């Protein structure tokens, strides 16, 4: 009926990298590669986001690293380091996010996540951040389900698994393409900038 306001979301679905935690592989490798030109080549040509996306999509690091080392044998050590030390490319929780998640949990707001993350790298990271993720009811990990944002199928799977209907959840992601894909699937989108802006949005929905 015209003029009827859509119901406000009652749950929150988070992205993980660069929403809950800082992810900056270049900062990690800068500690090991001091030559700036070599570091630029390493991050722009060898250890690219496109290459890493294969892990998020479910490929094993043993396979992708072997292929990469064959192409770039001079960077074999750093390619192997990506797998061995991936957890160290992930920094601390972003400012204000631990408190925000704790406040939502204390208010009884159901918490979920959809993350593009390797099925191999996720378990040790999940264990490291257990205090945070123990507050979540479920997390869809792209590498486990072999679907990756912004593929519409991962949002449909998440809504079904979480038991959510369209309009019921606020979806928080730092990438606009992911937010827009979530909105098309029936989530209420919020492009993440920082914790204060997100907290203000959550207050607007009476979630916090």
C-alpha positions as semicolon CSV with decimal commas, in nm:
position;residue;x (nm);y (nm);z (nm)
1;X;0,000;0,000;0,000
2;X;0,137;0,342;-0,091
3;X;0,295;0,532;0,193
4;X;0,367;0,223;0,405
5;X;0,726;0,226;0,528
6;X;0,931;-0,088;0,471
7;X;1,017;-0,267;0,795
8;X;1,360;-0,185;0,938
9;X;1,624;-0,461;0,947
10;X;1,651;-0,658;1,270
11;X;1,977;-0,847;1,197
12;X;2,323;-0,748;1,076
13;X;2,537;-0,931;0,818
14;X;2,900;-0,819;0,814
15;X;3,182;-0,846;0,567
16;X;3,511;-0,929;0,743
17;X;3,819;-0,787;0,569
18;X;3,841;-0,408;0,592
19;X;3,515;-0,396;0,785
20;X;3,587;-0,590;1,102
21;X;3,964;-0,625;1,060
22;X;4,236;-0,444;0,868
23;X;4,375;-0,637;0,571
24;X;4,688;-0,492;0,413
25;X;4,918;-0,749;0,248
26;X;5,151;-0,481;0,116
27;X;5,229;-0,361;0,469
28;X;5,321;-0,716;0,566
29;X;5,548;-0,776;0,266
30;X;5,713;-0,438;0,309
31;X;5,870;-0,584;0,622
32;X;6,040;-0,850;0,410
33;X;6,107;-0,665;0,083
34;X;6,293;-0,340;0,144
35;X;6,354;-0,249;-0,219
36;X;6,055;-0,034;-0,320
37;X;6,069;-0,123;-0,692
38;X;6,074;-0,494;-0,614
39;X;5,787;-0,451;-0,366
40;X;5,582;-0,266;-0,628
41;X;5,636;-0,548;-0,877
42;X;5,562;-0,814;-0,617
43;X;5,226;-0,665;-0,523
44;X;5,117;-0,544;-0,867
45;X;5,230;-0,841;-1,076
46;X;5,296;-1,147;-0,858
47;X;5,081;-1,145;-0,545
48;X;4,783;-0,979;-0,707
49;X;4,428;-0,958;-0,580
50;X;4,316;-1,142;-0,892
51;X;4,549;-1,430;-0,809
52;X;4,442;-1,437;-0,444
53;X;4,075;-1,436;-0,542
54;X;4,127;-1,796;-0,654
55;X;4,177;-1,890;-0,288
56;X;3,859;-1,707;-0,191
57;X;3,681;-1,905;-0,462
58;X;3,795;-2,236;-0,314
59;X;4,123;-2,329;-0,485
60;X;4,399;-2,482;-0,272
61;X;4,706;-2,272;-0,208
62;X;4,933;-2,564;-0,300
63;X;4,795;-2,550;-0,654
64;X;4,791;-2,173;-0,703
65;X;5,137;-2,127;-0,550
66;X;5,291;-2,396;-0,769
67;X;5,151;-2,222;-1,077
68;X;5,277;-1,884;-0,956
69;X;5,625;-2,010;-0,871
70;X;5,653;-2,157;-1,220
71;X;5,584;-1,808;-1,359
72;X;5,792;-1,615;-1,106
73;X;6,064;-1,846;-0,970
74;X;6,262;-1,545;-0,843
75;X;5,976;-1,473;-0,599
76;X;5,923;-1,831;-0,481
77;X;6,005;-1,743;-0,121
78;X;5,749;-1,464;-0,107
79;X;5,484;-1,669;-0,286
80;X;5,526;-1,945;-0,028
81;X;5,521;-1,682;0,247
82;X;5,172;-1,575;0,135
83;X;5,041;-1,913;0,240
84;X;5,262;-1,977;0,541
85;X;5,209;-1,633;0,695
86;X;4,874;-1,526;0,555
87;X;4,739;-1,455;0,902
88;X;5,006;-1,191;0,946
89;X;4,868;-0,996;0,649
90;X;4,556;-0,944;0,859
91;X;4,592;-0,669;1,114
92;X;4,398;-0,576;1,423
93;X;4,028;-0,515;1,454
94;X;3,941;-0,180;1,302
95;X;3,888;0,101;1,556
96;X;3,554;0,082;1,728
97;X;3,439;-0,242;1,569
98;X;3,490;-0,473;1,868
99;X;3,277;-0,246;2,084
100;X;3,014;-0,210;1,813
101;X;2,980;-0,586;1,767
102;X;2,968;-0,634;2,146
103;X;2,695;-0,372;2,176
104;X;2,487;-0,535;1,903
105;X;2,529;-0,874;2,065
106;X;2,432;-0,735;2,406
107;X;2,119;-0,587;2,249
108;X;2,024;-0,932;2,119
109;X;2,072;-0,844;1,751
110;X;2,144;-1,159;1,545
111;X;2,488;-1,131;1,386
112;X;2,610;-1,305;1,070
113;X;2,888;-1,261;0,813
114;X;2,955;-1,326;0,446
115;X;3,326;-1,320;0,372
116;X;3,546;-1,380;0,071
117;X;3,807;-1,595;0,244
118;X;4,011;-1,906;0,168
119;X;3,882;-2,231;0,317
120;X;4,242;-2,299;0,428
121;X;4,317;-1,957;0,577
122;X;3,983;-1,912;0,754
123;X;4,011;-2,168;1,041
124;X;4,331;-2,026;1,198
125;X;4,202;-1,671;1,158
126;X;3,865;-1,770;1,310
127;X;4,049;-1,924;1,606
128;X;4,260;-1,611;1,649
129;X;3,950;-1,391;1,662
130;X;3,730;-1,632;1,857
131;X;3,623;-1,363;2,104
132;X;3,470;-1,172;1,814
133;X;3,324;-1,451;1,604
134;X;3,178;-1,642;1,897
135;X;2,918;-1,363;1,898
136;X;2,811;-1,456;1,542
137;X;2,541;-1,711;1,471
138;X;2,687;-1,816;1,135
139;X;2,949;-1,712;0,881
140;X;2,937;-1,800;0,511
141;X;3,297;-1,840;0,391
142;X;3,335;-1,816;0,014
143;X;3,616;-2,070;-0,007
144;X;3,406;-2,328;0,174
145;X;3,095;-2,285;-0,042
146;X;3,293;-2,210;-0,363
147;X;3,092;-1,897;-0,430
148;X;3,235;-1,548;-0,408
149;X;3,091;-1,200;-0,365
150;X;2,944;-1,032;-0,564
151;X;2,803;-1,351;-0,722
152;X;2,426;-1,335;-0,650
153;X;2,430;-1,704;-0,555
154;X;2,633;-1,647;-0,237
155;X;2,377;-1,401;-0,106
156;X;2,090;-1,636;-0,179
157;X;2,273;-1,919;-0,005
158;X;2,349;-1,697;0,295
159;X;1,989;-1,578;0,333
160;X;1,867;-1,937;0,320
161;X;2,131;-2,060;0,565
162;X;2,075;-1,771;0,805
163;X;1,698;-1,811;0,786
164;X;1,649;-1,448;0,680
165;X;1,389;-1,298;0,448
166;X;1,443;-0,994;0,224
167;X;1,457;-0,669;0,420
168;X;1,536;-0,843;0,748
169;X;1,913;-0,780;0,758
170;X;2,149;-0,488;0,719
171;X;2,449;-0,589;0,506
172;X;2,776;-0,407;0,579
173;X;3,058;-0,424;0,322
174;X;3,341;-0,191;0,220
175;X;3,300;-0,259;-0,153
176;X;3,020;-0,088;-0,340
177;X;2,978;-0,374;-0,590
178;X;2,925;-0,617;-0,303
179;X;2,677;-0,384;-0,135
180;X;2,477;-0,342;-0,454
181;X;2,470;-0,717;-0,517
182;X;2,349;-0,771;-0,161
183;X;2,073;-0,516;-0,211
184;X;1,957;-0,692;-0,527
185;X;1,935;-1,013;-0,321
186;X;1,712;-0,846;-0,063
187;X;1,959;-0,720;0,196
188;X;1,958;-0,359;0,316
189;X;2,297;-0,226;0,209
190;X;2,546;-0,011;0,400
191;X;2,881;0,085;0,245
192;X;3,132;0,071;0,531
193;X;3,351;0,375;0,590
194;X;3,424;0,360;0,961
195;X;3,271;0,252;1,291
196;X;3,115;0,590;1,386
197;X;2,926;0,614;1,055
198;X;2,807;0,255;1,091
199;X;2,701;0,312;1,450
200;X;2,498;0,614;1,337
201;X;2,325;0,402;1,072
202;X;2,252;0,128;1,326
203;X;2,099;0,385;1,560
204;X;1,880;0,498;1,273
205;X;1,741;0,146;1,250
206;X;1,706;0,123;1,633
207;X;1,951;-0,165;1,637
208;X;2,192;-0,016;1,888
